[in-house]
Coordinates of C-alpha atoms in Angstrom, one line a residue:
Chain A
X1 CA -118.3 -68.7 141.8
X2 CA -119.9 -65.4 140.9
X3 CA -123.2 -67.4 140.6
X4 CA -123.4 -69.0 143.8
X5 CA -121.8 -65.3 145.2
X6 CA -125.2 -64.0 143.3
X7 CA -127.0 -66.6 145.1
X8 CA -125.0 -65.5 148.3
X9 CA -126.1 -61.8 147.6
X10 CA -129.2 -62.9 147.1
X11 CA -130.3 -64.7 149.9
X12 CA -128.5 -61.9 152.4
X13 CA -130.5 -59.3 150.6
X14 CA -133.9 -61.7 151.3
X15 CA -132.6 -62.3 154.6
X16 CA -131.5 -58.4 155.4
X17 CA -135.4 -57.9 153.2
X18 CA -137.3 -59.9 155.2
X19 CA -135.6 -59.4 158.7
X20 CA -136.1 -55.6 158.2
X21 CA -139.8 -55.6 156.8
X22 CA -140.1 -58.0 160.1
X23 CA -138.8 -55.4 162.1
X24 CA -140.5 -52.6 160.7
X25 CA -143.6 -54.7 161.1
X26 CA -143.2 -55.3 164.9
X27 CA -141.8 -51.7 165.5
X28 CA -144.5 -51.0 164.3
X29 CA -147.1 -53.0 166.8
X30 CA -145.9 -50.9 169.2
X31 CA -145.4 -47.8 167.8
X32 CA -147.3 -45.6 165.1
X33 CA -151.0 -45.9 165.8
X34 CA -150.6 -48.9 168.5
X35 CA -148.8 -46.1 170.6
X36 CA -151.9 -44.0 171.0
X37 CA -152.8 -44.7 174.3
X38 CA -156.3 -46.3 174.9
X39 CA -158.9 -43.6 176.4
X40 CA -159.3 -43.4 179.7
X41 CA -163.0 -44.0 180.0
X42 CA -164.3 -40.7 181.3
X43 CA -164.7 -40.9 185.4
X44 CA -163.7 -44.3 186.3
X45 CA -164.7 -46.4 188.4
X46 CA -165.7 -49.1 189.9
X47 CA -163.2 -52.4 190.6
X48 CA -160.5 -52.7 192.7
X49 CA -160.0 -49.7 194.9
X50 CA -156.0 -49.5 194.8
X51 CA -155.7 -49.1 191.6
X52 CA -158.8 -46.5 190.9
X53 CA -157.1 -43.7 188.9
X54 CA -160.1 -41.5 190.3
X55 CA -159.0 -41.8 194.0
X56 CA -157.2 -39.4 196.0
X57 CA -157.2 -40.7 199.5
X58 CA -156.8 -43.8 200.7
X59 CA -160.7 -46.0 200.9
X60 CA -161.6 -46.9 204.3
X61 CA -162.1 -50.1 204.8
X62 CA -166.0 -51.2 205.9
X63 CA -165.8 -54.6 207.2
X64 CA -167.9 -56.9 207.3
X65 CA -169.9 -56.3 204.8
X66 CA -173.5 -55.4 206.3
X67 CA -177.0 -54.9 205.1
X68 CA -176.6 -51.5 204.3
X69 CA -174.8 -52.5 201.2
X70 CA -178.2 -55.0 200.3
X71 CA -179.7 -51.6 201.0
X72 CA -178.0 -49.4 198.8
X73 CA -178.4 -51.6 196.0
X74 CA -181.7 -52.0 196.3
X75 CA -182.1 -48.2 196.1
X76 CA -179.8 -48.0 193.6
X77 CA -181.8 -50.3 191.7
X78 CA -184.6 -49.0 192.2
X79 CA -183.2 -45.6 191.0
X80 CA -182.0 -47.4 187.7
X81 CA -184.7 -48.5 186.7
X82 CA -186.5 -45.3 186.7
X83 CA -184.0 -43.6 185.3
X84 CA -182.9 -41.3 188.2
X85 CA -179.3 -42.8 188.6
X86 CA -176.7 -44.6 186.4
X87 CA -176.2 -47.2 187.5
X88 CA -175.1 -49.0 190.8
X89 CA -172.0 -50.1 191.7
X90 CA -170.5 -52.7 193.9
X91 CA -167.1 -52.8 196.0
X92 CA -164.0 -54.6 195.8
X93 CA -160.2 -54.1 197.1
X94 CA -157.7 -55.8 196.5
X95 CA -158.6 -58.2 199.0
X96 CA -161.2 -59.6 200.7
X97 CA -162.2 -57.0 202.4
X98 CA -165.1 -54.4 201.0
X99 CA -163.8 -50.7 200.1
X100 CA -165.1 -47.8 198.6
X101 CA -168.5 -48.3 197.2
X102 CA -168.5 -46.8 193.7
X103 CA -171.8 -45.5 191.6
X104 CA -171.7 -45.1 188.1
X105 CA -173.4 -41.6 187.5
X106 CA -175.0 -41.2 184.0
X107 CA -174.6 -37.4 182.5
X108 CA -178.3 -36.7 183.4
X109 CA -178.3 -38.3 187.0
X110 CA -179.0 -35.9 190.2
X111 CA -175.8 -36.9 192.2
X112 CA -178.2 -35.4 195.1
X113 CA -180.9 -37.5 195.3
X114 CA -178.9 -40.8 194.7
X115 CA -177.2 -39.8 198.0
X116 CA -180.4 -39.1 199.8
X117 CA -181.5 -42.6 199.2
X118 CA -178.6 -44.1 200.5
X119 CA -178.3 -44.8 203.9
X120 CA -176.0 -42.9 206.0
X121 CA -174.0 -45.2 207.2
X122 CA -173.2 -45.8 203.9
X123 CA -172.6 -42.6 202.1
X124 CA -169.3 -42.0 203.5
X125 CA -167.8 -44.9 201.3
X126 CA -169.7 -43.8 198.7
X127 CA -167.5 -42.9 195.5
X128 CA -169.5 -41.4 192.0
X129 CA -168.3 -42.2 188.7
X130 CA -169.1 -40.2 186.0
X131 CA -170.4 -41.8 182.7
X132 CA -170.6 -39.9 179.3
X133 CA -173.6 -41.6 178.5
X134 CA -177.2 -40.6 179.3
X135 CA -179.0 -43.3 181.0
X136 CA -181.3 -43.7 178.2
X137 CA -178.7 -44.2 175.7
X138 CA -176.8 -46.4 177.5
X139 CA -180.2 -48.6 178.7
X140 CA -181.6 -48.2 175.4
X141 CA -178.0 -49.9 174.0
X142 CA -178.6 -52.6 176.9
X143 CA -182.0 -53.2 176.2
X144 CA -181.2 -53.4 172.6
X145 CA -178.2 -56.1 172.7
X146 CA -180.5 -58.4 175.4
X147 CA -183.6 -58.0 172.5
X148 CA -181.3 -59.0 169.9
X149 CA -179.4 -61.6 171.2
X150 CA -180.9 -63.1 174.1
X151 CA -184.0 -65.2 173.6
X152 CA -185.6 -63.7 176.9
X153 CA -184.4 -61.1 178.9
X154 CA -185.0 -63.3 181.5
X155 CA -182.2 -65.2 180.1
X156 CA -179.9 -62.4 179.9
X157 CA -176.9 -63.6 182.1
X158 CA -176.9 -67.3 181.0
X159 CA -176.9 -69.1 177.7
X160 CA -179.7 -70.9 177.5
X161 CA -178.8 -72.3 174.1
X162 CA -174.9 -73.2 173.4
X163 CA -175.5 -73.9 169.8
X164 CA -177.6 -70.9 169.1
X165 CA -176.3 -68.1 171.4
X166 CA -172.9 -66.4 171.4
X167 CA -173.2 -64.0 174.3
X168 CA -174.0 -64.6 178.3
X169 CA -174.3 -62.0 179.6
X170 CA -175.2 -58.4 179.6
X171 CA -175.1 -55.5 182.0
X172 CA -173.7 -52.3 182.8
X173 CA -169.7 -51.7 183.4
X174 CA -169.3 -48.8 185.8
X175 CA -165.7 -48.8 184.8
X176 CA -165.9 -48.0 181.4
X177 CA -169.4 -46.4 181.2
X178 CA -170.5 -48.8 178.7
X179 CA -172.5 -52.1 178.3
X180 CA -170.6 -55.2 179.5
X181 CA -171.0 -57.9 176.9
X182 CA -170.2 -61.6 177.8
X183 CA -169.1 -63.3 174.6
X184 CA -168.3 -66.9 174.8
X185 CA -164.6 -68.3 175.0
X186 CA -165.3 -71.7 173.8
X187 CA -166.9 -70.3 170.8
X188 CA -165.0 -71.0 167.3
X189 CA -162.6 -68.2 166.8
X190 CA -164.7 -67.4 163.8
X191 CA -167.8 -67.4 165.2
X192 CA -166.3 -65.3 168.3
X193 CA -164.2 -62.7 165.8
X194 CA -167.6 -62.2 164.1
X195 CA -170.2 -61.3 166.7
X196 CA -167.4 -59.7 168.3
X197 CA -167.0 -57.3 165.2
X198 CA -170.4 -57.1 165.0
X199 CA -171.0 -55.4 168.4
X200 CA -168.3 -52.7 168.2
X201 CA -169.0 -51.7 164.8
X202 CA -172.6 -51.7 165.4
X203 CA -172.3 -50.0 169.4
X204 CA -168.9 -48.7 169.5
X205 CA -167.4 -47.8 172.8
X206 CA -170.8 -47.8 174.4
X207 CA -170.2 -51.6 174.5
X208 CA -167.2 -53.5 176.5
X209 CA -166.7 -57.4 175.8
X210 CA -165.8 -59.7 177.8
X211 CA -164.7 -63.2 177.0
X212 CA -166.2 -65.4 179.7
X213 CA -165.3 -68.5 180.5
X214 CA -168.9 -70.8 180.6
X215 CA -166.9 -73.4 182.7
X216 CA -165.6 -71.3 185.8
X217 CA -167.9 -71.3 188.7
X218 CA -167.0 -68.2 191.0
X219 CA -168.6 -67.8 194.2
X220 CA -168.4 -65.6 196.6
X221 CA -169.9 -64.1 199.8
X222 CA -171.4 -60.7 200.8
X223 CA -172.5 -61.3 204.5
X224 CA -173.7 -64.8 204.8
X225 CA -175.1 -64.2 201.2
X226 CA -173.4 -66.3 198.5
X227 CA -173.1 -64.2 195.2
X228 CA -171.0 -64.6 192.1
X229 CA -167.3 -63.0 192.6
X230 CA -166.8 -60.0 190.5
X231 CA -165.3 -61.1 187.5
X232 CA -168.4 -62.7 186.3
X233 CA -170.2 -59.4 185.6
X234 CA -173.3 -60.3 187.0
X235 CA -175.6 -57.6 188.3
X236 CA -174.9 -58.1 192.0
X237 CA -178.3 -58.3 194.0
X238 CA -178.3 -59.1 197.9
X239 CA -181.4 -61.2 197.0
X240 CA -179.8 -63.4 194.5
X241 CA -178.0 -66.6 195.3
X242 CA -175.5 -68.2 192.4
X243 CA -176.3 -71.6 191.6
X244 CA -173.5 -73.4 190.9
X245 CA -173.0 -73.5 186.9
X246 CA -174.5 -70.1 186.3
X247 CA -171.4 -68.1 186.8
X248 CA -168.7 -66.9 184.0
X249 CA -165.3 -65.8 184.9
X250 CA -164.5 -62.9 183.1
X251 CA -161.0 -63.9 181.4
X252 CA -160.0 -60.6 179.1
X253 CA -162.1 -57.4 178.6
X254 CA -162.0 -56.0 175.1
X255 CA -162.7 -52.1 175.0
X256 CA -164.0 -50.5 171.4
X257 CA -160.2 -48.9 171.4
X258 CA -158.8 -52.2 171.5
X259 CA -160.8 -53.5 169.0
X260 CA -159.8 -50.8 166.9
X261 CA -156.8 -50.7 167.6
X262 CA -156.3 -54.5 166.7
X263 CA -158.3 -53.7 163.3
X264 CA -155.6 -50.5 162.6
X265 CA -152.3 -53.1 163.6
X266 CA -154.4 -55.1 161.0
X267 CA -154.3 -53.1 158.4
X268 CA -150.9 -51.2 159.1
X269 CA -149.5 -54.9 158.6
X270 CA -150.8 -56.0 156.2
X271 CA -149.1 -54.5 152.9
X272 CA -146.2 -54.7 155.4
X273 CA -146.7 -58.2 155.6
X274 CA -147.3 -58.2 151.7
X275 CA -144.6 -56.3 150.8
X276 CA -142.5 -58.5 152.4
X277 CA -143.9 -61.5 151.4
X278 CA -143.2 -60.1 147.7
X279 CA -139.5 -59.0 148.6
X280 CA -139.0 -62.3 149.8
X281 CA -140.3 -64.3 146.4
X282 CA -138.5 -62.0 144.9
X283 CA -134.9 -63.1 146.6
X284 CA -136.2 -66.2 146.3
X285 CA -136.4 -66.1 142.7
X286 CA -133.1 -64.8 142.7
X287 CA -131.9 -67.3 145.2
X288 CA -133.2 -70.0 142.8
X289 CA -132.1 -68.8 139.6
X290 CA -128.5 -68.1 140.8
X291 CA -128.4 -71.8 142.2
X292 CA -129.6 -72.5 139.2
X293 CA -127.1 -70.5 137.0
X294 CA -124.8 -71.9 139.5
X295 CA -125.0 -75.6 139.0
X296 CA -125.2 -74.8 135.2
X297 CA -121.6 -73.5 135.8
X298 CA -120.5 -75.9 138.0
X299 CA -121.6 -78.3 135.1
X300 CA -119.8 -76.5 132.5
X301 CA -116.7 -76.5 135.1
X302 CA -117.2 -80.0 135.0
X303 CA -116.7 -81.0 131.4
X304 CA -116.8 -77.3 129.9
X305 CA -115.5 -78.4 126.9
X306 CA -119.1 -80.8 125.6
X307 CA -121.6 -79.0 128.2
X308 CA -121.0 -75.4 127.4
X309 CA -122.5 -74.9 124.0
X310 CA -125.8 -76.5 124.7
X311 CA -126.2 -74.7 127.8
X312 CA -125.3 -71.6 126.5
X313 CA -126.5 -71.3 122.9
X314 CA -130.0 -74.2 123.4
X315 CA -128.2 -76.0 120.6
X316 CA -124.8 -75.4 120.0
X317 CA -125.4 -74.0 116.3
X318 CA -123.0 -71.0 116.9
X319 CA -120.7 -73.3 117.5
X320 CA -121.6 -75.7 115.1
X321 CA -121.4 -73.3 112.5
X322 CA -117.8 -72.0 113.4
X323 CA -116.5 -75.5 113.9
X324 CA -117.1 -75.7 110.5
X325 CA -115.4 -72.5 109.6
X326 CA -112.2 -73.9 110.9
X327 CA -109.8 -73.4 108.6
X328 CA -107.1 -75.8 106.6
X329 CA -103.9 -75.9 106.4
X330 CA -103.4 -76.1 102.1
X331 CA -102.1 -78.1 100.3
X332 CA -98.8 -76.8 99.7
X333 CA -98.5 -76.1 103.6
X334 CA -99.0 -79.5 104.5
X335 CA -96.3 -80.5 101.9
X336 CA -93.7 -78.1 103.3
X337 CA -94.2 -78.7 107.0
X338 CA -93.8 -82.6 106.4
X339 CA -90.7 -82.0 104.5
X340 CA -89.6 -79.6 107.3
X341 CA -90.4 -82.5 110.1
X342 CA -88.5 -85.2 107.8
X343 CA -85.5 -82.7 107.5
X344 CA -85.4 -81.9 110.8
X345 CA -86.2 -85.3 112.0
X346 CA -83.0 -86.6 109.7
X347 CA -81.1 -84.3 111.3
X348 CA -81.6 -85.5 114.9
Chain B
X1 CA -105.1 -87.0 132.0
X2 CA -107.7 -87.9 129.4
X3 CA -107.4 -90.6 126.8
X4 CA -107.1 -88.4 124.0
X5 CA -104.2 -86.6 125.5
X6 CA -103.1 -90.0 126.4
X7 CA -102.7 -90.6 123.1
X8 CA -101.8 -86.6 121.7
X9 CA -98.9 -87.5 124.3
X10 CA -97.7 -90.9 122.6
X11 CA -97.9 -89.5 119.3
X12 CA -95.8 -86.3 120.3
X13 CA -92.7 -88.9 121.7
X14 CA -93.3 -91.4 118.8
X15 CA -92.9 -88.6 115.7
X16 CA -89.0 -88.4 116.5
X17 CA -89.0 -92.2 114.9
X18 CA -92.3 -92.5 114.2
X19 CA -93.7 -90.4 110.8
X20 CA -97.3 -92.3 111.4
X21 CA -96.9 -91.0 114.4
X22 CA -96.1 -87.5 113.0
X23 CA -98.5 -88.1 110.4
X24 CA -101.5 -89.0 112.9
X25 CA -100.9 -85.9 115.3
X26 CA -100.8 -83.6 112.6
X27 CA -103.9 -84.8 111.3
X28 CA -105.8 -84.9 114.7
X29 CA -104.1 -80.8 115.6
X30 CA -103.6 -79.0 112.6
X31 CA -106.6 -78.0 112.1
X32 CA -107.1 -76.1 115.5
X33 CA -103.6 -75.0 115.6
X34 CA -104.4 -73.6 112.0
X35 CA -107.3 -72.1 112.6
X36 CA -106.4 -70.8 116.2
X37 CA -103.1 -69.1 114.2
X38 CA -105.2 -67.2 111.8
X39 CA -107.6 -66.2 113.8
X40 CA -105.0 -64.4 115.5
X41 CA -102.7 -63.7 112.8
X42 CA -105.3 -63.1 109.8
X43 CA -103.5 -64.2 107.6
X44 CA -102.8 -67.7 106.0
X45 CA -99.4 -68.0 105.4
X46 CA -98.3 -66.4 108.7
X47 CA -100.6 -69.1 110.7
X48 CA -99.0 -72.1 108.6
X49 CA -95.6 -71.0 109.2
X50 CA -96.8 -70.8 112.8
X51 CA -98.1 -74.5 112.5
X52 CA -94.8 -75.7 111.0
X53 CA -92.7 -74.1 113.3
X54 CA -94.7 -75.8 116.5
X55 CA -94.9 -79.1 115.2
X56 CA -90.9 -78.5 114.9
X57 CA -90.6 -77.2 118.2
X58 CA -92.3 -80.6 119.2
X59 CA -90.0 -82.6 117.7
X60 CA -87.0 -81.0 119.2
X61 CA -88.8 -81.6 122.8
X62 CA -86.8 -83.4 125.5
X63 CA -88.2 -86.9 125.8
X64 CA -88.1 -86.4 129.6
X65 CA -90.4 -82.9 129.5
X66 CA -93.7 -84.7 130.5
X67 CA -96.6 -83.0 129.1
X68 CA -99.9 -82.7 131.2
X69 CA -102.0 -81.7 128.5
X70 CA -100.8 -82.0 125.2
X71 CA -103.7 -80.5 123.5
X72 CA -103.6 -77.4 125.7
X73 CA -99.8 -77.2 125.7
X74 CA -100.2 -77.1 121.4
X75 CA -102.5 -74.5 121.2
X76 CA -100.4 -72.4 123.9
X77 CA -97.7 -72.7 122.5
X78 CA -99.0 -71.7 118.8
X79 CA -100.9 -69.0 120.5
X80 CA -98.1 -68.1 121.9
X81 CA -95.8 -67.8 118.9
X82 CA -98.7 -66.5 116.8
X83 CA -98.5 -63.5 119.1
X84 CA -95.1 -63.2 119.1
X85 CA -95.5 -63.0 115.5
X86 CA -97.9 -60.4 115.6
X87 CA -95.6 -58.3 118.1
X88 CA -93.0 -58.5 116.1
X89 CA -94.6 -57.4 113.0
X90 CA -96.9 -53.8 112.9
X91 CA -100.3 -54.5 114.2
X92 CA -101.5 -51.7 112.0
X93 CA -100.4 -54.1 108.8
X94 CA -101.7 -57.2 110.0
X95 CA -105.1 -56.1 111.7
X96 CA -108.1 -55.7 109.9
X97 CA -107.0 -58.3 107.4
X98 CA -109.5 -61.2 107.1
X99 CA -107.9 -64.5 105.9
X100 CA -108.8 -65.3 102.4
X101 CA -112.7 -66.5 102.5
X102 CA -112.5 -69.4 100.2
X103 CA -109.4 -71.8 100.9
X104 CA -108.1 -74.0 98.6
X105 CA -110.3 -76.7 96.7
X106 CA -113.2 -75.0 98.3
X107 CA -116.3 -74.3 95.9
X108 CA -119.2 -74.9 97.0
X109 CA -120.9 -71.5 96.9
X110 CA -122.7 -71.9 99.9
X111 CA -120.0 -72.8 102.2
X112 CA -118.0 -70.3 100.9
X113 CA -120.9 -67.2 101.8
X114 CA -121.0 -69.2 105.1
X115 CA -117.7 -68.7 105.7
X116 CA -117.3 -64.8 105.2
X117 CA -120.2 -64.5 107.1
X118 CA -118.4 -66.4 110.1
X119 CA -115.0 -64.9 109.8
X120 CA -116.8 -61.4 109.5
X121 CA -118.5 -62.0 112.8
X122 CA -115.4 -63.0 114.1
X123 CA -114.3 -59.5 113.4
X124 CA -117.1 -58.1 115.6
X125 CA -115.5 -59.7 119.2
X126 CA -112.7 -58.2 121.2
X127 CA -109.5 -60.0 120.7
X128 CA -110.2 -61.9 124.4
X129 CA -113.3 -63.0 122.9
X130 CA -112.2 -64.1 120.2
X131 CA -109.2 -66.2 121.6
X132 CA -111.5 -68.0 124.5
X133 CA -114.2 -68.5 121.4
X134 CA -111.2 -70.0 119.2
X135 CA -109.8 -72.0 121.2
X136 CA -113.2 -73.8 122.9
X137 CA -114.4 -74.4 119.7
X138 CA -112.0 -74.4 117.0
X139 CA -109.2 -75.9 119.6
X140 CA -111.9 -77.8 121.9
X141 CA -110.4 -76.7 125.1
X142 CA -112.4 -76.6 127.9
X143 CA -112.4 -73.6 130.2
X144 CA -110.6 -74.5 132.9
X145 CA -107.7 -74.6 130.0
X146 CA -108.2 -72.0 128.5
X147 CA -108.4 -69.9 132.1
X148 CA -105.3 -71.5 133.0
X149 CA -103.7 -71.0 129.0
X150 CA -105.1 -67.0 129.4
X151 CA -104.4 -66.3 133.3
X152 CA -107.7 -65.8 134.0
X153 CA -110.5 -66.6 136.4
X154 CA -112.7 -69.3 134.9
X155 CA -116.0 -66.9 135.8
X156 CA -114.0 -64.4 133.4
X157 CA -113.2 -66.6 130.7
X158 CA -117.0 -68.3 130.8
X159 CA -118.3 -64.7 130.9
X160 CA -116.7 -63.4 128.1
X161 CA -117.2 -66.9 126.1
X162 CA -121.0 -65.9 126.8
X163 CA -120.9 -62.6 125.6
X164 CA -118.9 -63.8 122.3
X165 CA -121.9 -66.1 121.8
X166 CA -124.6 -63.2 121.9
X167 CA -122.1 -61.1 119.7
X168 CA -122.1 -63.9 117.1
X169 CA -125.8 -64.7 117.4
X170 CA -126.8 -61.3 116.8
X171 CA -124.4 -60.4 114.4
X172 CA -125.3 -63.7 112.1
X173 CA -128.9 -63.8 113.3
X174 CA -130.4 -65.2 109.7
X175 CA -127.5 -67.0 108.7
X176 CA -128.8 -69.6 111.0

């Protein structure tokens, strides 16, 4: 019994080991340097106007779309590429219908002479961002990703190449200031965890990835113009028209504090996870050895009288050797207690 | 109930008419209950009086008294009277004493260093010790017996059997 109760104690301490290691590990996934809360990227925002953090009264609603938007993005184009603004935004609500009509504003824009370019009509619903970036640094980061990993720039939002390329996409985010990288979702995990890591720790948060989905095909409409649904990351232009096939639906967004983040839960578990592995090799060490020790003792319980020597002692010589030290009755005992036993037997 | 008490059993009813019988059961026990007596007692004579006055006590049985164990009821009851003897008598006197080291008609020299070596060991346990050690291997009980002949657990009986073990290993070590 006090073998198998080892055993017992054992596997409960294994158990209780591993349980609380476990829970230690999962506290701490949400707590300890998983509870930092991700950044807010500095002057959201463009996306779905209810739930803009930078908004403080309510976004009227502009419908139907009009040209004025085709218009504003052309300025706002134009403006990007020489450098005068950040970069252009587009609307969305939560609906269908268009709302505010945000602009990401790169630290060296002149908030002024964006809004002089715009049209009127237009400048009420007309919401800036701010970006912490310069434009140059955030271009030359664009420029930089579509050299290195697009074939042509030309081929910048479509993968020309499945076996070769990794990413579809680039452009600018306007919500989080940074470069929107598509990164395939059918790509093998590996190959995805790689190029992944290789972005962030090469661009940090100036970069935002996004695993696209090369299958989904999301149109939508701006006026009787088709265009790709936001989602698909696509630099919006009035003039462009989405072939079917060409669009990816954005299905998560990775920020640089998520990837870190997922790197620090990586490394805060892992000597959890080791530790615990060890603790529980160790109880199952223990756990074997006291099943062992136990069926040794259940054997000895069995027939303790042949088993228990061998077991105990490898070979029994101990008791070898004091089985022949038993001692003799003499001679002249012997003699008495048989006369004793006939005398007594005689008797009866 | 095992064939040999089986047969310890037959023998123990046949010795009232039987002196074969005696004769065979005293030649198949006496030896344990000897050696089981002095290791208790230390001391020769005191364990064959011991031996004499159990095989007596057998003889006077009731026929109808059925024995489940005969082996294990011997060596309890010489146990018992061995301690009884020991009680009665000052422990001061008798402990201490080892029983002679060569017994009768022994010479061989080596058997003889052999045997102070083992009987010196013996010295080293604690009485329990010494009494679960006897009796497994001088008296071949097994442990269940012996916990049952000692009122204790098995675990406790095993444990200490163990730890009598290491006591004589170490304490003979090259001996061996």
């Amino acid at each position: 019994m006090k073998y198998l109760r080892r055993a017992g104690i054992a596997l409960s301490i294994t158990v209780l080991a591993g349980g609380l290691l476990c829970g230690i590990a999962a506290a701490g996934s949400d707590v300890g340097p998983t509870a930092t809360p991700t950044p807010t990227p500095a002057g959201i925002v463009i996306g779905d106007s209810a739930q803009e953090p930078g908004l403080e009264e309510p976004v009227p609603t502009m419908s139907p779309w009009d040209m004025e938007l085709a218009n504003t993005y052309k300025a706002l184009e134009a403006m990007k590429t020489d450098g005068t603004a950040g970069y252009g935004g587009y609307w969305k609500d939560a609906d269908t219908e268009p709302g505010a009509f945000f602009i990401g504003v790169t630290k060296d824009a002149d908030r002024e002479k964006i809004l002089a370019q715009i049209p009127d009509s237009f400048r009420d619903w007309i919401r800036f961002v701010d970006v912490k970036y310069t434009y140059a640094e955030v271009w030359e980061t664009y420029e930089e990703i579509v050299k290195k990993y697009f074939t042509d720039i030309a081929d910048e939002n479509f993968r020309t190449d499945p076996e070769k390329q990794e990413l579809v996409y680039a452009g600018f985010s306007e919500q989080l200031n940074a470069v929107e990288i598509g990164v395939l979702n059918d790509l093998p995990k590996e190959r995805q965890d790689r190029v992944i890591a290789e972005l962030f720790d090469r661009y940090g948060n100036k970069v935002v990835i996004e695993l696209a989905d090369p299958n989904a095909v999301v149109i939508d409409y701006i006026g009787d113009k088709e265009i790709l649904y936001e989602g698909i990351n696509h630099p919006v232009d009035s003039s462009f028209t989405a072939q079917p096939g060409t669009g990816y639906q954005m299905l998560r967004k990775i920020t640089y504090a998520d990837y870190r983040n997922d790197k620090k839960n990586t490394g805060h578990l892992l000597p959890i996870i080791l530790v615990s592995a060890a603790v529980f090799a160790v109880g199952l060490a223990a756990l074997y050895f006291g099943l062992i020790r136990a069926r040794r003792r259940a054997a000895i319980t069995t027939d303790g009288r042949t088993v228990s020597a061998n077991l105990e002692t490898g070979d029994g010589e101990i008791e070898a050797l004091f089985k022949k030290a038993s001692e003799d009755v003499s001679e002249e005992g012997r003699e008495r207690i048989f006369t004793a036993y006939e005398k007594e037997r005689q008797e009866k | 109930m095992s064939t040999e008490n089986n047969q310890l059993t037959i023998w123990i009813r046949n010795m009232k008419t039987s002196r074969e019988a005696f004769e065979a059961l005293y030649n198949e026990m006496s030896r344990p209950m000897y050696t089981v007596a002095c290791r208790i007692l230390k001391n020769r004579a005191d364990a064959e009086d011991i031996v004499q006055d159990v095989f007596l006590k057998l003889l006077k049985r009731d026929d109808g008294e059925s024995i489940d164990n005969a082996r294990a009821y011997i060596l309890q009851t010489v146990r018992n009277e061995a301690l009884m003897l020991l009680r009665k008598r000052s422990k001061e006197e008798l402990r201490g004493e080892i029983p002679e080291d060569v017994p009768d008609g022994e010479t061989e020299t080596e058997n003889a260093e052999n045997r102070t070596a083992v009987l010196g060991a013996l010295s080293a346990l604690e009485p329990t010790e010494r009494d679960i050690f006897t009796l497994h291997v001088n008296g071949e009980l097994g442990f269940e017996e012996i916990a049952g002949m000692l009122g204790m657990s098995l675990s406790a009986v095993y444990r200490r059997y163990r730890k009598a073990i290491k006591k004589l290993r170490s304490r003979i070590g090259g001996n061996l």
